[in-house]
PDB file of C-alpha atoms in Angstrom:
ATOM      1  CA  UNK A   1     -33.070  14.026 -50.468  1.00  0.00           C
ATOM      2  CA  UNK A   2     -31.498  15.887 -53.387  1.00  0.00           C
ATOM      3  CA  UNK A   3     -28.524  14.223 -55.065  1.00  0.00           C
ATOM      4  CA  UNK A   4     -26.457  17.400 -54.742  1.00  0.00           C
ATOM      5  CA  UNK A   5     -26.107  16.995 -50.972  1.00  0.00           C
ATOM      6  CA  UNK A   6     -24.489  13.597 -51.340  1.00  0.00           C
ATOM      7  CA  UNK A   7     -22.180  14.775 -54.116  1.00  0.00           C
ATOM      8  CA  UNK A   8     -21.058  17.781 -52.061  1.00  0.00           C
ATOM      9  CA  UNK A   9     -20.403  15.555 -49.036  1.00  0.00           C
ATOM     10  CA  UNK A  10     -18.396  13.169 -51.222  1.00  0.00           C
ATOM     11  CA  UNK A  11     -16.374  16.087 -52.577  1.00  0.00           C
ATOM     12  CA  UNK A  12     -15.639  17.394 -49.061  1.00  0.00           C
ATOM     13  CA  UNK A  13     -14.529  13.975 -47.799  1.00  0.00           C
ATOM     14  CA  UNK A  14     -12.365  13.428 -50.889  1.00  0.00           C
ATOM     15  CA  UNK A  15     -10.676  16.830 -50.440  1.00  0.00           C
ATOM     16  CA  UNK A  16      -9.984  16.026 -46.783  1.00  0.00           C
ATOM     17  CA  UNK A  17      -8.287  12.817 -47.961  1.00  0.00           C
ATOM     18  CA  UNK A  18      -6.194  14.778 -50.456  1.00  0.00           C
ATOM     19  CA  UNK A  19      -5.250  17.216 -47.695  1.00  0.00           C
ATOM     20  CA  UNK A  20      -4.116  14.320 -45.517  1.00  0.00           C
ATOM     21  CA  UNK A  21      -1.987  12.745 -48.230  1.00  0.00           C
ATOM     22  CA  UNK A  22      -0.362  16.090 -49.010  1.00  0.00           C
ATOM     23  CA  UNK A  23       0.284  17.319 -45.479  1.00  0.00           C
ATOM     24  CA  UNK A  24       0.959  14.354 -43.200  1.00  0.00           C
ATOM     25  CA  UNK A  25       4.326  12.599 -42.965  1.00  0.00           C
ATOM     26  CA  UNK A  26       3.283   9.403 -41.233  1.00  0.00           C
ATOM     27  CA  UNK A  27       2.869   6.685 -43.876  1.00  0.00           C
ATOM     28  CA  UNK A  28       0.013   5.063 -41.934  1.00  0.00           C
ATOM     29  CA  UNK A  29      -1.971   8.325 -41.800  1.00  0.00           C
ATOM     30  CA  UNK A  30      -1.387   8.736 -45.537  1.00  0.00           C
ATOM     31  CA  UNK A  31      -2.874   5.276 -46.028  1.00  0.00           C
ATOM     32  CA  UNK A  32      -5.876   6.190 -43.887  1.00  0.00           C
ATOM     33  CA  UNK A  33      -6.392   9.300 -46.045  1.00  0.00           C
ATOM     34  CA  UNK A  34      -6.369   7.128 -49.155  1.00  0.00           C
ATOM     35  CA  UNK A  35      -9.069   4.975 -47.544  1.00  0.00           C
ATOM     36  CA  UNK A  36     -11.085   8.134 -46.871  1.00  0.00           C
ATOM     37  CA  UNK A  37     -10.836   9.110 -50.545  1.00  0.00           C
ATOM     38  CA  UNK A  38     -11.962   5.651 -51.664  1.00  0.00           C
ATOM     39  CA  UNK A  39     -14.946   5.926 -49.341  1.00  0.00           C
ATOM     40  CA  UNK A  40     -15.876   9.352 -50.681  1.00  0.00           C
ATOM     41  CA  UNK A  41     -15.946   7.868 -54.177  1.00  0.00           C
ATOM     42  CA  UNK A  42     -17.998   4.903 -52.935  1.00  0.00           C
ATOM     43  CA  UNK A  43     -20.549   7.293 -51.432  1.00  0.00           C
ATOM     44  CA  UNK A  44     -20.787   9.098 -54.768  1.00  0.00           C
ATOM     45  CA  UNK A  45     -21.265   5.753 -56.545  1.00  0.00           C
ATOM     46  CA  UNK A  46     -24.133   4.718 -54.266  1.00  0.00           C
ATOM     47  CA  UNK A  47     -25.804   8.147 -54.425  1.00  0.00           C
ATOM     48  CA  UNK A  48     -25.728   8.134 -58.230  1.00  0.00           C
ATOM     49  CA  UNK A  49     -26.880   4.506 -58.341  1.00  0.00           C
ATOM     50  CA  UNK A  50     -29.889   5.549 -56.283  1.00  0.00           C
ATOM     51  CA  UNK A  51     -30.453   8.568 -58.509  1.00  0.00           C
ATOM     52  CA  UNK A  52     -30.457   6.743 -61.855  1.00  0.00           C
ATOM     53  CA  UNK A  53     -32.321   3.713 -60.413  1.00  0.00           C
ATOM     54  CA  UNK A  54     -29.636   1.225 -61.428  1.00  0.00           C
ATOM     55  CA  UNK A  55     -27.885  -1.280 -59.168  1.00  0.00           C
ATOM     56  CA  UNK A  56     -24.676  -1.484 -61.244  1.00  0.00           C
ATOM     57  CA  UNK A  57     -23.155   1.320 -59.192  1.00  0.00           C
ATOM     58  CA  UNK A  58     -23.491  -0.698 -56.008  1.00  0.00           C
ATOM     59  CA  UNK A  59     -21.700  -3.653 -57.629  1.00  0.00           C
ATOM     60  CA  UNK A  60     -18.860  -1.277 -58.497  1.00  0.00           C
ATOM     61  CA  UNK A  61     -18.684  -0.191 -54.851  1.00  0.00           C
ATOM     62  CA  UNK A  62     -18.256  -3.878 -54.004  1.00  0.00           C
ATOM     63  CA  UNK A  63     -15.291  -4.144 -56.371  1.00  0.00           C
ATOM     64  CA  UNK A  64     -13.751  -0.931 -55.030  1.00  0.00           C
ATOM     65  CA  UNK A  65     -13.890  -2.477 -51.557  1.00  0.00           C
ATOM     66  CA  UNK A  66     -12.090  -5.615 -52.807  1.00  0.00           C
ATOM     67  CA  UNK A  67      -9.341  -3.535 -54.412  1.00  0.00           C
ATOM     68  CA  UNK A  68      -9.058  -1.434 -51.253  1.00  0.00           C
ATOM     69  CA  UNK A  69      -8.641  -4.543 -49.118  1.00  0.00           C
ATOM     70  CA  UNK A  70      -5.914  -5.901 -51.404  1.00  0.00           C
ATOM     71  CA  UNK A  71      -4.202  -2.516 -51.466  1.00  0.00           C
ATOM     72  CA  UNK A  72      -4.229  -2.230 -47.675  1.00  0.00           C
ATOM     73  CA  UNK A  73      -2.769  -5.713 -47.214  1.00  0.00           C
ATOM     74  CA  UNK A  74       0.118  -5.064 -49.594  1.00  0.00           C
ATOM     75  CA  UNK A  75       0.641  -1.472 -48.422  1.00  0.00           C
ATOM     76  CA  UNK A  76       0.805  -2.342 -44.754  1.00  0.00           C
ATOM     77  CA  UNK A  77       3.203  -5.204 -45.514  1.00  0.00           C
ATOM     78  CA  UNK A  78       5.385  -2.663 -47.347  1.00  0.00           C
ATOM     79  CA  UNK A  79       5.257  -0.313 -44.342  1.00  0.00           C
ATOM     80  CA  UNK A  80       6.293  -3.164 -42.029  1.00  0.00           C
ATOM     81  CA  UNK A  81       9.176  -4.089 -44.348  1.00  0.00           C
ATOM     82  CA  UNK A  82      10.357  -0.470 -44.580  1.00  0.00           C
ATOM     83  CA  UNK A  83      10.097  -0.083 -40.807  1.00  0.00           C
ATOM     84  CA  UNK A  84      12.368  -3.122 -40.365  1.00  0.00           C
ATOM     85  CA  UNK A  85      14.884  -1.615 -42.739  1.00  0.00           C
ATOM     86  CA  UNK A  86      14.843   2.062 -41.729  1.00  0.00           C
ATOM     87  CA  UNK A  87      13.211   2.095 -38.251  1.00  0.00           C
ATOM     88  CA  UNK A  88      10.802   4.832 -39.325  1.00  0.00           C
ATOM     89  CA  UNK A  89       7.393   5.299 -40.961  1.00  0.00           C
ATOM     90  CA  UNK A  90       7.856   8.994 -41.777  1.00  0.00           C
ATOM     91  CA  UNK A  91       7.895   9.371 -45.524  1.00  0.00           C
ATOM     92  CA  UNK A  92      10.382  12.248 -45.583  1.00  0.00           C
ATOM     93  CA  UNK A  93      12.959  10.010 -43.912  1.00  0.00           C
ATOM     94  CA  UNK A  94      12.477   7.216 -46.439  1.00  0.00           C
ATOM     95  CA  UNK A  95      14.745   8.173 -49.330  1.00  0.00           C
ATOM     96  CA  UNK A  96      15.873   4.811 -50.661  1.00  0.00           C
ATOM     97  CA  UNK A  97      14.878   5.681 -54.214  1.00  0.00           C
ATOM     98  CA  UNK A  98      16.185   9.262 -54.094  1.00  0.00           C
ATOM     99  CA  UNK A  99      19.529   9.856 -55.648  1.00  0.00           C
TER     100      UNK A  99
ATOM    101  CA  UNK B   1     -36.640  13.144 -40.696  1.00  0.00           C
ATOM    102  CA  UNK B   2     -34.371  11.977 -43.523  1.00  0.00           C
ATOM    103  CA  UNK B   3     -32.826  15.409 -43.930  1.00  0.00           C
ATOM    104  CA  UNK B   4     -32.044  15.653 -40.221  1.00  0.00           C
ATOM    105  CA  UNK B   5     -30.419  12.199 -40.307  1.00  0.00           C
ATOM    106  CA  UNK B   6     -28.423  13.144 -43.397  1.00  0.00           C
ATOM    107  CA  UNK B   7     -27.068  16.337 -41.869  1.00  0.00           C
ATOM    108  CA  UNK B   8     -26.202  14.688 -38.551  1.00  0.00           C
ATOM    109  CA  UNK B   9     -24.383  11.826 -40.291  1.00  0.00           C
ATOM    110  CA  UNK B  10     -22.628  14.179 -42.723  1.00  0.00           C
ATOM    111  CA  UNK B  11     -21.463  16.453 -39.885  1.00  0.00           C
ATOM    112  CA  UNK B  12     -20.159  13.480 -37.886  1.00  0.00           C
ATOM    113  CA  UNK B  13     -18.362  12.129 -40.976  1.00  0.00           C
ATOM    114  CA  UNK B  14     -16.670  15.428 -41.852  1.00  0.00           C
ATOM    115  CA  UNK B  15     -15.729  16.297 -38.258  1.00  0.00           C
ATOM    116  CA  UNK B  16     -14.217  12.910 -37.487  1.00  0.00           C
ATOM    117  CA  UNK B  17     -12.360  12.932 -40.812  1.00  0.00           C
ATOM    118  CA  UNK B  18     -10.901  16.311 -39.799  1.00  0.00           C
ATOM    119  CA  UNK B  19      -9.996  14.882 -36.409  1.00  0.00           C
ATOM    120  CA  UNK B  20      -8.317  11.950 -38.152  1.00  0.00           C
ATOM    121  CA  UNK B  21      -6.124  14.394 -40.068  1.00  0.00           C
ATOM    122  CA  UNK B  22      -5.273  16.625 -37.122  1.00  0.00           C
ATOM    123  CA  UNK B  23      -4.622  13.962 -34.493  1.00  0.00           C
ATOM    124  CA  UNK B  24      -1.015  13.204 -33.608  1.00  0.00           C
ATOM    125  CA  UNK B  25      -1.580   9.703 -32.281  1.00  0.00           C
ATOM    126  CA  UNK B  26      -2.115   7.214 -35.140  1.00  0.00           C
ATOM    127  CA  UNK B  27      -4.298   4.982 -32.936  1.00  0.00           C
ATOM    128  CA  UNK B  28      -6.787   7.822 -32.394  1.00  0.00           C
ATOM    129  CA  UNK B  29      -6.662   8.593 -36.111  1.00  0.00           C
ATOM    130  CA  UNK B  30      -7.731   5.028 -36.910  1.00  0.00           C
ATOM    131  CA  UNK B  31     -10.537   5.147 -34.326  1.00  0.00           C
ATOM    132  CA  UNK B  32     -11.802   8.475 -35.706  1.00  0.00           C
ATOM    133  CA  UNK B  33     -11.770   7.089 -39.246  1.00  0.00           C
ATOM    134  CA  UNK B  34     -13.910   4.201 -37.977  1.00  0.00           C
ATOM    135  CA  UNK B  35     -16.448   6.823 -36.776  1.00  0.00           C
ATOM    136  CA  UNK B  36     -16.412   8.340 -40.275  1.00  0.00           C
ATOM    137  CA  UNK B  37     -16.952   4.902 -41.811  1.00  0.00           C
ATOM    138  CA  UNK B  38     -19.890   4.235 -39.505  1.00  0.00           C
ATOM    139  CA  UNK B  39     -21.621   7.460 -40.541  1.00  0.00           C
ATOM    140  CA  UNK B  40     -20.986   6.632 -44.206  1.00  0.00           C
ATOM    141  CA  UNK B  41     -22.672   3.262 -43.547  1.00  0.00           C
ATOM    142  CA  UNK B  42     -25.638   5.209 -42.143  1.00  0.00           C
ATOM    143  CA  UNK B  43     -25.741   7.241 -45.357  1.00  0.00           C
ATOM    144  CA  UNK B  44     -25.808   3.988 -47.372  1.00  0.00           C
ATOM    145  CA  UNK B  45     -28.849   2.912 -45.380  1.00  0.00           C
ATOM    146  CA  UNK B  46     -30.440   6.293 -46.147  1.00  0.00           C
ATOM    147  CA  UNK B  47     -29.760   5.582 -49.829  1.00  0.00           C
ATOM    148  CA  UNK B  48     -31.517   2.192 -49.546  1.00  0.00           C
ATOM    149  CA  UNK B  49     -28.307   0.210 -50.091  1.00  0.00           C
ATOM    150  CA  UNK B  50     -28.481  -2.192 -47.157  1.00  0.00           C
ATOM    151  CA  UNK B  51     -26.175  -4.814 -48.720  1.00  0.00           C
ATOM    152  CA  UNK B  52     -23.428  -2.269 -49.352  1.00  0.00           C
ATOM    153  CA  UNK B  53     -23.884  -0.855 -45.840  1.00  0.00           C
ATOM    154  CA  UNK B  54     -23.423  -4.291 -44.256  1.00  0.00           C
ATOM    155  CA  UNK B  55     -20.408  -5.204 -46.411  1.00  0.00           C
ATOM    156  CA  UNK B  56     -18.926  -1.764 -45.778  1.00  0.00           C
ATOM    157  CA  UNK B  57     -19.125  -2.223 -42.005  1.00  0.00           C
ATOM    158  CA  UNK B  58     -17.781  -5.794 -42.084  1.00  0.00           C
ATOM    159  CA  UNK B  59     -14.928  -5.164 -44.514  1.00  0.00           C
ATOM    160  CA  UNK B  60     -13.855  -1.642 -43.542  1.00  0.00           C
ATOM    161  CA  UNK B  61     -14.585  -1.236 -39.853  1.00  0.00           C
ATOM    162  CA  UNK B  62     -14.232  -4.935 -39.110  1.00  0.00           C
ATOM    163  CA  UNK B  63     -11.219  -5.987 -41.138  1.00  0.00           C
ATOM    164  CA  UNK B  64      -9.231  -3.157 -42.723  1.00  0.00           C
ATOM    165  CA  UNK B  65      -9.191  -0.866 -39.703  1.00  0.00           C
ATOM    166  CA  UNK B  66      -8.260  -3.750 -37.380  1.00  0.00           C
ATOM    167  CA  UNK B  67      -5.355  -4.472 -39.739  1.00  0.00           C
ATOM    168  CA  UNK B  68      -4.256  -0.831 -39.383  1.00  0.00           C
ATOM    169  CA  UNK B  69      -4.441  -1.067 -35.584  1.00  0.00           C
ATOM    170  CA  UNK B  70      -2.445  -4.315 -35.620  1.00  0.00           C
ATOM    171  CA  UNK B  71       0.325  -2.731 -37.680  1.00  0.00           C
ATOM    172  CA  UNK B  72       0.455   0.414 -35.532  1.00  0.00           C
ATOM    173  CA  UNK B  73       0.699  -1.616 -32.342  1.00  0.00           C
ATOM    174  CA  UNK B  74       3.167  -4.050 -33.917  1.00  0.00           C
ATOM    175  CA  UNK B  75       5.493  -1.272 -35.003  1.00  0.00           C
ATOM    176  CA  UNK B  76       5.165   0.551 -31.676  1.00  0.00           C
ATOM    177  CA  UNK B  77       5.365   4.069 -33.105  1.00  0.00           C
ATOM    178  CA  UNK B  78       5.417   6.343 -30.089  1.00  0.00           C
ATOM    179  CA  UNK B  79       7.454   9.296 -31.293  1.00  0.00           C
ATOM    180  CA  UNK B  80       4.813  11.991 -30.881  1.00  0.00           C
ATOM    181  CA  UNK B  81       2.241  10.466 -28.549  1.00  0.00           C
ATOM    182  CA  UNK B  82       0.891  12.069 -25.413  1.00  0.00           C
ATOM    183  CA  UNK B  83      -0.344   9.639 -22.852  1.00  0.00           C
ATOM    184  CA  UNK B  84      -3.790  10.408 -21.529  1.00  0.00           C
ATOM    185  CA  UNK B  85      -5.222   8.322 -18.737  1.00  0.00           C
ATOM    186  CA  UNK B  86      -8.599   7.135 -19.949  1.00  0.00           C
ATOM    187  CA  UNK B  87      -9.038   4.278 -17.510  1.00  0.00           C
ATOM    188  CA  UNK B  88     -12.228   5.447 -15.800  1.00  0.00           C
ATOM    189  CA  UNK B  89     -13.767   6.935 -18.927  1.00  0.00           C
ATOM    190  CA  UNK B  90     -13.031   3.791 -20.930  1.00  0.00           C
ATOM    191  CA  UNK B  91     -14.695   1.666 -18.240  1.00  0.00           C
ATOM    192  CA  UNK B  92     -17.884   3.769 -18.412  1.00  0.00           C
ATOM    193  CA  UNK B  93     -17.815   3.627 -22.206  1.00  0.00           C
ATOM    194  CA  UNK B  94     -17.388  -0.155 -22.160  1.00  0.00           C
ATOM    195  CA  UNK B  95     -20.407  -0.493 -19.872  1.00  0.00           C
ATOM    196  CA  UNK B  96     -22.416   1.797 -22.156  1.00  0.00           C
ATOM    197  CA  UNK B  97     -21.420  -0.167 -25.261  1.00  0.00           C
ATOM    198  CA  UNK B  98     -22.439  -3.438 -23.610  1.00  0.00           C
ATOM    199  CA  UNK B  99     -25.874  -2.098 -22.760  1.00  0.00           C
ATOM    200  CA  UNK B 100     -26.350  -0.667 -26.250  1.00  0.00           C
ATOM    201  CA  UNK B 101     -25.472  -4.077 -27.705  1.00  0.00           C
ATOM    202  CA  UNK B 102     -27.954  -5.756 -25.348  1.00  0.00           C
ATOM    203  CA  UNK B 103     -30.663  -3.307 -26.390  1.00  0.00           C
ATOM    204  CA  UNK B 104     -29.939  -3.910 -30.076  1.00  0.00           C
ATOM    205  CA  UNK B 105     -30.213  -7.656 -29.592  1.00  0.00           C
ATOM    206  CA  UNK B 106     -33.594  -7.239 -27.876  1.00  0.00           C
ATOM    207  CA  UNK B 107     -34.723  -4.931 -30.690  1.00  0.00           C
ATOM    208  CA  UNK B 108     -33.788  -7.475 -33.360  1.00  0.00           C
ATOM    209  CA  UNK B 109     -35.596 -10.271 -31.477  1.00  0.00           C
ATOM    210  CA  UNK B 110     -38.669  -8.062 -31.009  1.00  0.00           C
ATOM    211  CA  UNK B 111     -38.711  -7.081 -34.681  1.00  0.00           C
ATOM    212  CA  UNK B 112     -38.354 -10.662 -35.902  1.00  0.00           C
ATOM    213  CA  UNK B 113     -41.165 -11.717 -33.567  1.00  0.00           C
ATOM    214  CA  UNK B 114     -43.374  -9.048 -35.113  1.00  0.00           C
ATOM    215  CA  UNK B 115     -42.416 -10.321 -38.566  1.00  0.00           C
ATOM    216  CA  UNK B 116     -40.557  -7.177 -39.642  1.00  0.00           C
ATOM    217  CA  UNK B 117     -37.235  -7.485 -41.417  1.00  0.00           C
ATOM    218  CA  UNK B 118     -34.412  -5.996 -39.366  1.00  0.00           C
ATOM    219  CA  UNK B 119     -32.454  -4.679 -42.330  1.00  0.00           C
ATOM    220  CA  UNK B 120     -34.426  -2.176 -44.366  1.00  0.00           C
ATOM    221  CA  UNK B 121     -33.344   0.935 -46.178  1.00  0.00           C
ATOM    222  CA  UNK B 122     -34.752   4.214 -44.950  1.00  0.00           C
ATOM    223  CA  UNK B 123     -34.915   6.145 -48.199  1.00  0.00           C
ATOM    224  CA  UNK B 124     -37.005   5.759 -51.290  1.00  0.00           C
ATOM    225  CA  UNK B 125     -35.881   4.590 -54.709  1.00  0.00           C
ATOM    226  CA  UNK B 126     -34.236   1.389 -55.899  1.00  0.00           C
ATOM    227  CA  UNK B 127     -33.669  -1.239 -53.215  1.00  0.00           C
ATOM    228  CA  UNK B 128     -30.094  -2.500 -52.973  1.00  0.00           C
ATOM    229  CA  UNK B 129     -30.716  -5.431 -50.657  1.00  0.00           C
ATOM    230  CA  UNK B 130     -28.774  -8.718 -50.600  1.00  0.00           C
ATOM    231  CA  UNK B 131     -30.864 -10.677 -53.186  1.00  0.00           C
ATOM    232  CA  UNK B 132     -30.858  -8.000 -55.887  1.00  0.00           C
ATOM    233  CA  UNK B 133     -27.173  -7.052 -55.612  1.00  0.00           C
ATOM    234  CA  UNK B 134     -26.203 -10.722 -55.240  1.00  0.00           C
ATOM    235  CA  UNK B 135     -28.113 -11.669 -58.357  1.00  0.00           C
ATOM    236  CA  UNK B 136     -26.302  -8.968 -60.325  1.00  0.00           C
ATOM    237  CA  UNK B 137     -22.949 -10.164 -58.942  1.00  0.00           C
ATOM    238  CA  UNK B 138     -23.524 -13.758 -60.009  1.00  0.00           C
ATOM    239  CA  UNK B 139     -24.957 -13.059 -63.453  1.00  0.00           C
ATOM    240  CA  UNK B 140     -23.828  -9.865 -65.170  1.00  0.00           C
ATOM    241  CA  UNK B 141     -20.648  -9.412 -63.137  1.00  0.00           C
ATOM    242  CA  UNK B 142     -19.648 -13.059 -62.677  1.00  0.00           C
ATOM    243  CA  UNK B 143     -16.268 -12.799 -64.423  1.00  0.00           C
ATOM    244  CA  UNK B 144     -15.125  -9.653 -62.549  1.00  0.00           C
ATOM    245  CA  UNK B 145     -16.262 -11.331 -59.342  1.00  0.00           C
ATOM    246  CA  UNK B 146     -14.038 -14.350 -59.981  1.00  0.00           C
ATOM    247  CA  UNK B 147     -11.117 -12.148 -61.049  1.00  0.00           C
ATOM    248  CA  UNK B 148     -11.512 -10.240 -57.791  1.00  0.00           C
ATOM    249  CA  UNK B 149     -10.982 -13.453 -55.843  1.00  0.00           C
ATOM    250  CA  UNK B 150      -7.725 -14.051 -57.761  1.00  0.00           C
ATOM    251  CA  UNK B 151      -6.697 -10.462 -56.962  1.00  0.00           C
ATOM    252  CA  UNK B 152      -7.276 -11.092 -53.247  1.00  0.00           C
ATOM    253  CA  UNK B 153      -5.185 -14.278 -53.425  1.00  0.00           C
ATOM    254  CA  UNK B 154      -2.332 -12.370 -55.091  1.00  0.00           C
ATOM    255  CA  UNK B 155      -2.560  -9.689 -52.391  1.00  0.00           C
ATOM    256  CA  UNK B 156      -2.393 -12.293 -49.615  1.00  0.00           C
ATOM    257  CA  UNK B 157       0.676 -13.972 -51.128  1.00  0.00           C
ATOM    258  CA  UNK B 158       2.332 -10.611 -51.780  1.00  0.00           C
ATOM    259  CA  UNK B 159       1.694  -9.359 -48.256  1.00  0.00           C
ATOM    260  CA  UNK B 160       3.140 -12.524 -46.702  1.00  0.00           C
ATOM    261  CA  UNK B 161       6.264 -12.373 -48.869  1.00  0.00           C
ATOM    262  CA  UNK B 162       6.780  -8.644 -48.200  1.00  0.00           C
ATOM    263  CA  UNK B 163       6.323  -8.953 -44.454  1.00  0.00           C
ATOM    264  CA  UNK B 164       8.553 -11.982 -44.042  1.00  0.00           C
ATOM    265  CA  UNK B 165      11.540 -11.357 -41.851  1.00  0.00           C
ATOM    266  CA  UNK B 166      14.236 -12.251 -44.342  1.00  0.00           C
ATOM    267  CA  UNK B 167      13.920 -10.690 -47.757  1.00  0.00           C
ATOM    268  CA  UNK B 168      17.014 -12.438 -49.106  1.00  0.00           C
ATOM    269  CA  UNK B 169      17.629 -16.162 -48.783  1.00  0.00           C
ATOM    270  CA  UNK B 170      20.421 -17.149 -46.447  1.00  0.00           C
ATOM    271  CA  UNK B 171      23.722 -18.077 -48.104  1.00  0.00           C
ATOM    272  CA  UNK B 172      24.222 -21.833 -48.154  1.00  0.00           C
ATOM    273  CA  UNK B 173      26.317 -23.140 -45.291  1.00  0.00           C
ATOM    274  CA  UNK B 174      29.843 -23.964 -46.406  1.00  0.00           C
TER     275      UNK B 174
END
């Protein structure tokens, strides 16, 4: 399998994640799009690790997963806290920091 | 064979990611993203990274996505949801999933009886199985590995404090 295929697939998935972050209003969907972007990068990491015959890339994927898990825990707790305060998860209705 | 598998998995990943973006119901979005994650795990197997594929399935599909579902159901966001009755379809799908699981179990037993390892990468190139990646994690990347555990602890404490009901302490009773 040529490396290019995997890189193109990673690029497509990453762009779909960007599209989701830019277009959707639901904070949870935005979080899911961020997860999609992280996974696109992980796929690129593993494909390149296979290409250059070096396992370091796969260890980096492991660390990306750890950071993603921490990010999701804190992010979802933030969403729950904001929902308690404002009764909404739509980001255009959350304007606490806007003056 | 490998090319066919790659294109099938890639098409499933891209289509379900699109569905995740276009769906109005957040629960369906999460389920479609799980489909994407499963096909990415298949691609990891194609790239000979069986350890990463297993961790990816356990951490992402098993833990992170369940967390998303918990929060969606906890918050009860139903502003733009259409109710579709899936009772009969879901029953058929549950039966199908049970039989697939049964078949997988038999396959694993059969393979271990024949002395073949059940977890092998499909592609060629460097083998990212559990021993080789684990060795790297506990030698060259030992310090980042330990720091990562501290990061997870901080995230747990932060999430509990953020999600607690009262953000401010109660005023002392007079």
